[in-house]
mmCIF file of C-alpha atoms and ligand atoms in Angstrom:
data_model
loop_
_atom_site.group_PDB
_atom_site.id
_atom_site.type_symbol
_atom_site.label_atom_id
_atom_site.label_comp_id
_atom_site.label_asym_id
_atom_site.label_seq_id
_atom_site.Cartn_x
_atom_site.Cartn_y
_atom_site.Cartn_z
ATOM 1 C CA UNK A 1 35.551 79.478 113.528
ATOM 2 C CA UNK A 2 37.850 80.337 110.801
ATOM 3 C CA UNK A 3 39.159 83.118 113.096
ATOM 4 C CA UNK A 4 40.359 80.680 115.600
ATOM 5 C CA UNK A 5 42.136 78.743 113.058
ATOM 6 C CA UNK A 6 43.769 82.107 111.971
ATOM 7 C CA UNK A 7 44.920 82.814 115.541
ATOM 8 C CA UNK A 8 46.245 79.421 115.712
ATOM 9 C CA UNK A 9 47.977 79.797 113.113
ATOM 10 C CA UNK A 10 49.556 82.776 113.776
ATOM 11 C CA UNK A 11 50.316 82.108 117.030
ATOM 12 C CA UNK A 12 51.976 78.640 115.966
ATOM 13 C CA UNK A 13 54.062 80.771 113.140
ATOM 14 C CA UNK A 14 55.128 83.620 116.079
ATOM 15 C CA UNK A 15 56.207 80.329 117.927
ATOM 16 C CA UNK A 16 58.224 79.127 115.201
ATOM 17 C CA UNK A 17 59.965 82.602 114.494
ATOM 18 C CA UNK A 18 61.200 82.625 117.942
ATOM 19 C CA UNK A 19 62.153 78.996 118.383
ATOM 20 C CA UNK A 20 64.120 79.776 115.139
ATOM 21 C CA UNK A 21 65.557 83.078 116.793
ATOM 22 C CA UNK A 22 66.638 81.073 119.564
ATOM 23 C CA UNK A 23 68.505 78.383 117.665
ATOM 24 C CA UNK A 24 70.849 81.511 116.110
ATOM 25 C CA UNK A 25 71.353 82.588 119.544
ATOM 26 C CA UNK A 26 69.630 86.059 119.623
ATOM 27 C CA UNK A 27 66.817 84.906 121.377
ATOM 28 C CA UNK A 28 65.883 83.917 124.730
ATOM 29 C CA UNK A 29 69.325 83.686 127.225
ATOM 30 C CA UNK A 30 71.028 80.811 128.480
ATOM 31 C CA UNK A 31 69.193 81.345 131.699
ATOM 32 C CA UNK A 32 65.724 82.213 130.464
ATOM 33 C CA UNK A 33 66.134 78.668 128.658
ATOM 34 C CA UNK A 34 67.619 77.294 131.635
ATOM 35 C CA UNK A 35 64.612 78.223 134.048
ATOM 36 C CA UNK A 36 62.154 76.511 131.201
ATOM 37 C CA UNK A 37 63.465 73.603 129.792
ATOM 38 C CA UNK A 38 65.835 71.153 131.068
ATOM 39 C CA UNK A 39 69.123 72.299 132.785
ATOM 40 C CA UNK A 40 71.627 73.324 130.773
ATOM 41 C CA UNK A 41 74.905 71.537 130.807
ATOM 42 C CA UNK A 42 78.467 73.660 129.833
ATOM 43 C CA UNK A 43 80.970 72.627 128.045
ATOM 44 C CA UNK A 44 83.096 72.718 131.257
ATOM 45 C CA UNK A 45 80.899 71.052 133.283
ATOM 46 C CA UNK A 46 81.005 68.176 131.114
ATOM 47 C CA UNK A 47 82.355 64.741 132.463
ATOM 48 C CA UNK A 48 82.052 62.765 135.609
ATOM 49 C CA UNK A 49 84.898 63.949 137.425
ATOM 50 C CA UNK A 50 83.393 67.489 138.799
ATOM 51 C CA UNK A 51 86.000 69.320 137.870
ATOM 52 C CA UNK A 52 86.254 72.034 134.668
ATOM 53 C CA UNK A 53 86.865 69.365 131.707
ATOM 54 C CA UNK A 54 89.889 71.883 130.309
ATOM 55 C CA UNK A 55 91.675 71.794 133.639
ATOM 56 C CA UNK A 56 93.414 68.972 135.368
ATOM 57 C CA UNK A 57 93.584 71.411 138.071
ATOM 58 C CA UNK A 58 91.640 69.677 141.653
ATOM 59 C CA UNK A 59 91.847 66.217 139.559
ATOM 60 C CA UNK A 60 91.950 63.751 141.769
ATOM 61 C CA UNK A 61 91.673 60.069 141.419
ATOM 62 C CA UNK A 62 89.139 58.695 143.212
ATOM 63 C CA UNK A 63 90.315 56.075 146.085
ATOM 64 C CA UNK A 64 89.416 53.112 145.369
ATOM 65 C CA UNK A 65 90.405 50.618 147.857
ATOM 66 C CA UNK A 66 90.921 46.848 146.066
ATOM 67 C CA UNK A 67 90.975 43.921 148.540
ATOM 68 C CA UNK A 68 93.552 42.248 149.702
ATOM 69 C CA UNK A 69 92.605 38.580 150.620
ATOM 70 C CA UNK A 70 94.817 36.442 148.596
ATOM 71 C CA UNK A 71 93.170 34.161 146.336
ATOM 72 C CA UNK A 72 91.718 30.782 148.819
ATOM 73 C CA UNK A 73 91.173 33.350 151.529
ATOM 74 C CA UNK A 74 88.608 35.729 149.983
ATOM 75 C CA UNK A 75 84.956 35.698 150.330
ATOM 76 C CA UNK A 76 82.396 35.954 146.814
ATOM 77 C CA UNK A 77 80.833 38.539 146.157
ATOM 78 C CA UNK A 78 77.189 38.017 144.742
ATOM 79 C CA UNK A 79 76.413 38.824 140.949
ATOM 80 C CA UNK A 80 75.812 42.226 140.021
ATOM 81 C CA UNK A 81 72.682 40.358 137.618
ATOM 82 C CA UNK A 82 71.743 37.114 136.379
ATOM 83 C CA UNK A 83 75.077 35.413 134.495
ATOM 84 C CA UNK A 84 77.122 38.778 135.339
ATOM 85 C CA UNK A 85 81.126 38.145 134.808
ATOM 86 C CA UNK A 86 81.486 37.434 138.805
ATOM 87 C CA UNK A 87 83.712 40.248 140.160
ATOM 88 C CA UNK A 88 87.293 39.279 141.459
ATOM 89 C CA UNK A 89 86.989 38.891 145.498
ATOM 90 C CA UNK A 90 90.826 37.726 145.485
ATOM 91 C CA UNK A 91 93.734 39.831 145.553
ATOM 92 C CA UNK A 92 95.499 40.171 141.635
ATOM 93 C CA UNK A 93 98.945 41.291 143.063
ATOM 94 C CA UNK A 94 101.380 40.022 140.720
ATOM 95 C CA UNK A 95 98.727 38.065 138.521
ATOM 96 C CA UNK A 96 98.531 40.645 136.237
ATOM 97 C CA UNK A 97 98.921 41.185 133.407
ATOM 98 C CA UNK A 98 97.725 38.382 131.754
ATOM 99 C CA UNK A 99 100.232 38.005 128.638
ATOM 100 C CA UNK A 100 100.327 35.610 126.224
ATOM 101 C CA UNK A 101 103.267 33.216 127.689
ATOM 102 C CA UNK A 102 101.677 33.634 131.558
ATOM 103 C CA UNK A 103 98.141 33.339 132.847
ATOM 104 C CA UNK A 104 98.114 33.150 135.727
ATOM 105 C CA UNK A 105 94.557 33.036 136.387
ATOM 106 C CA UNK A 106 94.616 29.486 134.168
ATOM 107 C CA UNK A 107 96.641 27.785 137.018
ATOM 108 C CA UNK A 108 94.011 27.793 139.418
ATOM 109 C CA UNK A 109 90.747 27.952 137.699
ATOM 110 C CA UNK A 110 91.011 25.485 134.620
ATOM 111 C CA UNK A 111 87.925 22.949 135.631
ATOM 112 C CA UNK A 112 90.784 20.022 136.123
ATOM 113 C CA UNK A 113 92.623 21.819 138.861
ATOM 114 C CA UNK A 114 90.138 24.059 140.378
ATOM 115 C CA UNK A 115 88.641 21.778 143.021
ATOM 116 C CA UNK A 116 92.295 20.965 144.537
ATOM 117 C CA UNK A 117 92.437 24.705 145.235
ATOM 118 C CA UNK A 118 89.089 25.760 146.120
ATOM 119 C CA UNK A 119 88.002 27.750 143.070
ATOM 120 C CA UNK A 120 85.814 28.190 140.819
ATOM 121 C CA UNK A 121 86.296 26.511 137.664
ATOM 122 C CA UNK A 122 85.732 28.046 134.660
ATOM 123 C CA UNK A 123 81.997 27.555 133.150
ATOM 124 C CA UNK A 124 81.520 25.286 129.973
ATOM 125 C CA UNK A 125 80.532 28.843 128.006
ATOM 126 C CA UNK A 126 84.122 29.560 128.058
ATOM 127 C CA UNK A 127 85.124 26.525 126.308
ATOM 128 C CA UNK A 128 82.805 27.191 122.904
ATOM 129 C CA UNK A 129 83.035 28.439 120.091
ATOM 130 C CA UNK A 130 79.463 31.035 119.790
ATOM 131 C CA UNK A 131 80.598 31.733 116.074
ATOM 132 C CA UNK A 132 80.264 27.628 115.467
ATOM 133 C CA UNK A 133 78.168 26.483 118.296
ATOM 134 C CA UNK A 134 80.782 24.103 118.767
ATOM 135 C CA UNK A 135 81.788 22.939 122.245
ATOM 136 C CA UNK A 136 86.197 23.164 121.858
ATOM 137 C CA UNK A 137 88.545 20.973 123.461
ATOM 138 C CA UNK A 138 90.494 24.084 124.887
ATOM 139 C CA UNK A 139 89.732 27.527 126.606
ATOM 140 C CA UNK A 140 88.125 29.653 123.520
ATOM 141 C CA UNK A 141 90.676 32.335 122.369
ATOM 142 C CA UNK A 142 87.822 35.136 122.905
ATOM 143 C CA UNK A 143 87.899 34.230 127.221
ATOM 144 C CA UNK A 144 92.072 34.023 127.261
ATOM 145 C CA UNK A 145 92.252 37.772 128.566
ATOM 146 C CA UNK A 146 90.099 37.424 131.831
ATOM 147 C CA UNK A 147 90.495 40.516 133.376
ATOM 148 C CA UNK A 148 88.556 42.121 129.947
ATOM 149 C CA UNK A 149 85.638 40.727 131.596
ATOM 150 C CA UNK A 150 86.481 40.118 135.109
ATOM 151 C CA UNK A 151 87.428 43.180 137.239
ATOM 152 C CA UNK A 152 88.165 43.234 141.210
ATOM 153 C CA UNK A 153 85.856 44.934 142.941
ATOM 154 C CA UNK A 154 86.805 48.047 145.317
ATOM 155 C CA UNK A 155 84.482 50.146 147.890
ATOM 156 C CA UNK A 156 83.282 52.971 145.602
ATOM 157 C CA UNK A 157 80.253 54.791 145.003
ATOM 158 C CA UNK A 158 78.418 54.965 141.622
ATOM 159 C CA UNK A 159 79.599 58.220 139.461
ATOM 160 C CA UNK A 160 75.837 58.424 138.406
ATOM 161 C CA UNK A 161 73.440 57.370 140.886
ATOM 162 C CA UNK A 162 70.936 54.706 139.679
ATOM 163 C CA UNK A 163 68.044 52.844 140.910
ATOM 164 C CA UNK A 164 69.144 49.310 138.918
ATOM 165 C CA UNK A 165 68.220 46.259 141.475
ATOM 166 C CA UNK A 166 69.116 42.870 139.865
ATOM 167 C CA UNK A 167 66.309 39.991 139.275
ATOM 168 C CA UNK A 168 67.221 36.540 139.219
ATOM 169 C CA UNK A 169 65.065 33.405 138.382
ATOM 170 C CA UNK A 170 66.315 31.966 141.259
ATOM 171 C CA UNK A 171 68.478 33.201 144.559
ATOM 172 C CA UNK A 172 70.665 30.668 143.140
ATOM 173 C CA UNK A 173 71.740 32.754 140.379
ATOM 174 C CA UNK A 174 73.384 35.292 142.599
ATOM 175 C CA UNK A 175 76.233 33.025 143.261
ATOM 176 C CA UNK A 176 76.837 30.881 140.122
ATOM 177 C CA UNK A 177 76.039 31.198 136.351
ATOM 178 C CA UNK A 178 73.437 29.504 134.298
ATOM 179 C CA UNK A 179 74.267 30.303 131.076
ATOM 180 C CA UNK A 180 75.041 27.874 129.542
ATOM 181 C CA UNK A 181 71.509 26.428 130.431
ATOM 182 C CA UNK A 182 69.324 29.099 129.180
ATOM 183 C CA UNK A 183 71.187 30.197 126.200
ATOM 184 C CA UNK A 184 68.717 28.528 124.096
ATOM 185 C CA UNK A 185 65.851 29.400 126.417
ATOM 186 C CA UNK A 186 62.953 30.688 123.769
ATOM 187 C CA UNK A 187 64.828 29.296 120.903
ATOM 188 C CA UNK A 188 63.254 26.673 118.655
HETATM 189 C C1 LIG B 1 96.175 30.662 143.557
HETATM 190 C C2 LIG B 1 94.921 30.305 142.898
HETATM 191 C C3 LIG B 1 94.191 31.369 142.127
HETATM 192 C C4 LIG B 1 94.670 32.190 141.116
HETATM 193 C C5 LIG B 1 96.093 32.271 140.559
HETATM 194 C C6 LIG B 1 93.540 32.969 140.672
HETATM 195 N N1 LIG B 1 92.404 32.636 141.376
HETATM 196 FE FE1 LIG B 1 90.547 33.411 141.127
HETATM 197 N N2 LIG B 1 89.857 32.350 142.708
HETATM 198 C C7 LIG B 1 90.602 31.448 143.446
HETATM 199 C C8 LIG B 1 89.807 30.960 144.564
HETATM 200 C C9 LIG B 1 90.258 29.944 145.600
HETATM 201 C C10 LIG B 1 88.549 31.619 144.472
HETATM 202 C C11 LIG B 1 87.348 31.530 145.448
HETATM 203 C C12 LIG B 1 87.409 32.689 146.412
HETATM 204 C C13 LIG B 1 88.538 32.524 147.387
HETATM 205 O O1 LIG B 1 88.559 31.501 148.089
HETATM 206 O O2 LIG B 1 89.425 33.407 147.454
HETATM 207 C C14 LIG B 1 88.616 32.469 143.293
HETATM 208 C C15 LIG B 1 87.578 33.270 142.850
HETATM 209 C C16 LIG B 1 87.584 33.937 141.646
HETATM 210 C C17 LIG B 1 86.436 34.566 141.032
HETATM 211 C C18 LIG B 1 85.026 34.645 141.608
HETATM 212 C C19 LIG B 1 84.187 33.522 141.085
HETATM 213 C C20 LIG B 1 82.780 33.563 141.632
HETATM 214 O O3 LIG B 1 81.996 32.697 141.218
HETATM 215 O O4 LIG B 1 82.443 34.421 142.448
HETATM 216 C C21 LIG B 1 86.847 35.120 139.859
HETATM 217 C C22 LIG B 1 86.012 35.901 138.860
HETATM 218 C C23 LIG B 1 88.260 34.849 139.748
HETATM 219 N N3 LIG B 1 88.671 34.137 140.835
HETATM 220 C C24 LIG B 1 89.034 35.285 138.673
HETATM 221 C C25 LIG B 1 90.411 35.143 138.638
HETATM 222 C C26 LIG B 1 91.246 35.772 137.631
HETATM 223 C C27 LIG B 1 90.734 36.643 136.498
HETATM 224 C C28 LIG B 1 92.533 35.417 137.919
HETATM 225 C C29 LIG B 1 93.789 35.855 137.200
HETATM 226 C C30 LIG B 1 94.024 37.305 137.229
HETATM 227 C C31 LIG B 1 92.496 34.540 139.080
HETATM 228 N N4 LIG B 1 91.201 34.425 139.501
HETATM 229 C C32 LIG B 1 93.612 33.923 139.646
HETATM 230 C C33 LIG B 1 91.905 31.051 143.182
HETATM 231 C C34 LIG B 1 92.759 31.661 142.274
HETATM 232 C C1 LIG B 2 84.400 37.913 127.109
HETATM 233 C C2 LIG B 2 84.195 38.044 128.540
HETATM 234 C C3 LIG B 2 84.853 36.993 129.434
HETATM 235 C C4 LIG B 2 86.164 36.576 129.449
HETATM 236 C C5 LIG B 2 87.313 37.030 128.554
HETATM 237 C C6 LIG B 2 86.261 35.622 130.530
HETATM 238 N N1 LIG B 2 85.039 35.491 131.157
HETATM 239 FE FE1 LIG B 2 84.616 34.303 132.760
HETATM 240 N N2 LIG B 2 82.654 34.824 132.640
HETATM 241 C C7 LIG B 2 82.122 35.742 131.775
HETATM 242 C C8 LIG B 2 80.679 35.792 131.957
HETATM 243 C C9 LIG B 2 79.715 36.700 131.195
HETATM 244 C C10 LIG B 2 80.362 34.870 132.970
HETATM 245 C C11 LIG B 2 78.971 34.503 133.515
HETATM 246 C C12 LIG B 2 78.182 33.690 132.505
HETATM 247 C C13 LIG B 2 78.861 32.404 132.085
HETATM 248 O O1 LIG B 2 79.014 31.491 132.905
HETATM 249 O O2 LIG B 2 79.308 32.339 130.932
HETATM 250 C C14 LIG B 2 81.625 34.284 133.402
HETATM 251 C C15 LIG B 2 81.754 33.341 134.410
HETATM 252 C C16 LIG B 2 82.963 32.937 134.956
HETATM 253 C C17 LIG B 2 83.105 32.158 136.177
HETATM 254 C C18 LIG B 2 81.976 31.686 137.094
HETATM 255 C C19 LIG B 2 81.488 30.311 136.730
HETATM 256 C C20 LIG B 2 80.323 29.819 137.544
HETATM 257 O O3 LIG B 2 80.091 28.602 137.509
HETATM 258 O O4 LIG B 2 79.616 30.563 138.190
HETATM 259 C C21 LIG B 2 84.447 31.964 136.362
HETATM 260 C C22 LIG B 2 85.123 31.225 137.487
HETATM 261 C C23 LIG B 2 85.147 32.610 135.253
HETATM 262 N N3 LIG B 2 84.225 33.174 134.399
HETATM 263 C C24 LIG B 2 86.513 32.646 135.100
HETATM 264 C C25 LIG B 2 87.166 33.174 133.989
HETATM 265 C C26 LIG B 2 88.606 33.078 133.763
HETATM 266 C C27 LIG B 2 89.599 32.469 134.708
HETATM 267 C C28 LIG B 2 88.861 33.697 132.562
HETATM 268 C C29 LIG B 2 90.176 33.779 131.810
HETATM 269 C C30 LIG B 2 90.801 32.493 131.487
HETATM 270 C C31 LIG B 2 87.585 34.209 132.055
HETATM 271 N N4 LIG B 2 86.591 33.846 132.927
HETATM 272 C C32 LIG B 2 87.425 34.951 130.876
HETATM 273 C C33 LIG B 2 82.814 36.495 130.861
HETATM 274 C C34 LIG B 2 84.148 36.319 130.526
#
């Protein structure tokens, strides 16, 4: 019995040596590692683009095709998840950028005017303060710079592929926000 424990041991201290060896880099080679453990990644290979990261050499950007529908013309696109920032389906030629004397975006979505021209108005969570709970008579500061949260969306294919698939209480909540319904849900 005791022996065991003494080979154990031994062997569990031989273990540690060479793990230690490794870590100074005299001990097993990139590729012996490489065939073990996890794949290594090098410095150059680094980075989403799949190019060397010290080059700009091959760089290109990737094509990304926006649409064009002008805004009243363009068809929604569903949530990416429950209460997601809806994408953009409308063209943002000359909307942007938003500055502070011209928002465009404001002229057509403000809840007073958006039913004249067909869009959607902007949800009662943007007119609240979360710091206060308070609702505010005005647009909240924090939700003046729309395209922070809302992007248009283009044709392109994940960088990283991933197996995320959205759930939603409802099918309802792929083409509309709750929020301001359930942000209390579970609070008491
Ligand atoms: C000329 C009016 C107009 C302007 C200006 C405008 N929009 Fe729109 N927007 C619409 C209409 C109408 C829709 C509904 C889709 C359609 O008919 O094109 C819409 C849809 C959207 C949606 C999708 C909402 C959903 O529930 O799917 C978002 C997000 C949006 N707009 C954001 C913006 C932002 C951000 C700006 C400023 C950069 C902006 N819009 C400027 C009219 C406008
Ligand atoms: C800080 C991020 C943020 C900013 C800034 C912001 N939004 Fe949103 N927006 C959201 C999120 C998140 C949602 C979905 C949840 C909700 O309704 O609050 C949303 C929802 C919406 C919707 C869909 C409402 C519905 O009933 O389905 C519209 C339209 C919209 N925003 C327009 C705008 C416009 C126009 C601006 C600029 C004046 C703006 N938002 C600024 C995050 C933002």
């Amino acid at each position: 019995m005791k022996k065991l424990i003494l080979t154990a041991l031994s062997a569990a201290l031989v273990l540690g040596m060479s793990a230690c060896a490794n870590k100074s880099g005299s001990g097993a080679s990139e590729k012996e590692l490489n065939s073990k453990s996890a794949p290594i990644v090098t410095e150059e290979e680094l980075g989403l683009r799949d190019e060397n990261l010290y080059t700009e050499e091959g760089v290109k950007p990737v094509e990304a095709k926006y649409t064009k529908a002008a805004p009243g013309t363009a068809k929604r696109f569903e949530r990416s998840y429950e209460n997601a920032p809806p994408l953009i389906p409308h063209s943002v030629d000359g909307l942007l950028p938003i500055t502070k004397a011209n928002n465009a975006c404001l002229g057509c979505h403000m809840p007073e005017v958006a039913p004249s021209v067909k869009a959607v108005p902007i949800p009662p969570t943007h007119f609240m303060d979360f710091r206060t709970q308070k609702k505010l008579d005005h647009l909240a500061q924090q939700r003046f710079n729309c395209s922070q949260c809302h992007v248009p969306q283009a044709n392109v294919q994940p960088l990283v592929k991933n197996n995320f698939t959205p759930g939603y209480r409802s099918g309802e909540e792929k083409k509309k926000s709750n929020l301001i319904d359930t942000l209390n849900e579970g609070v008491h």
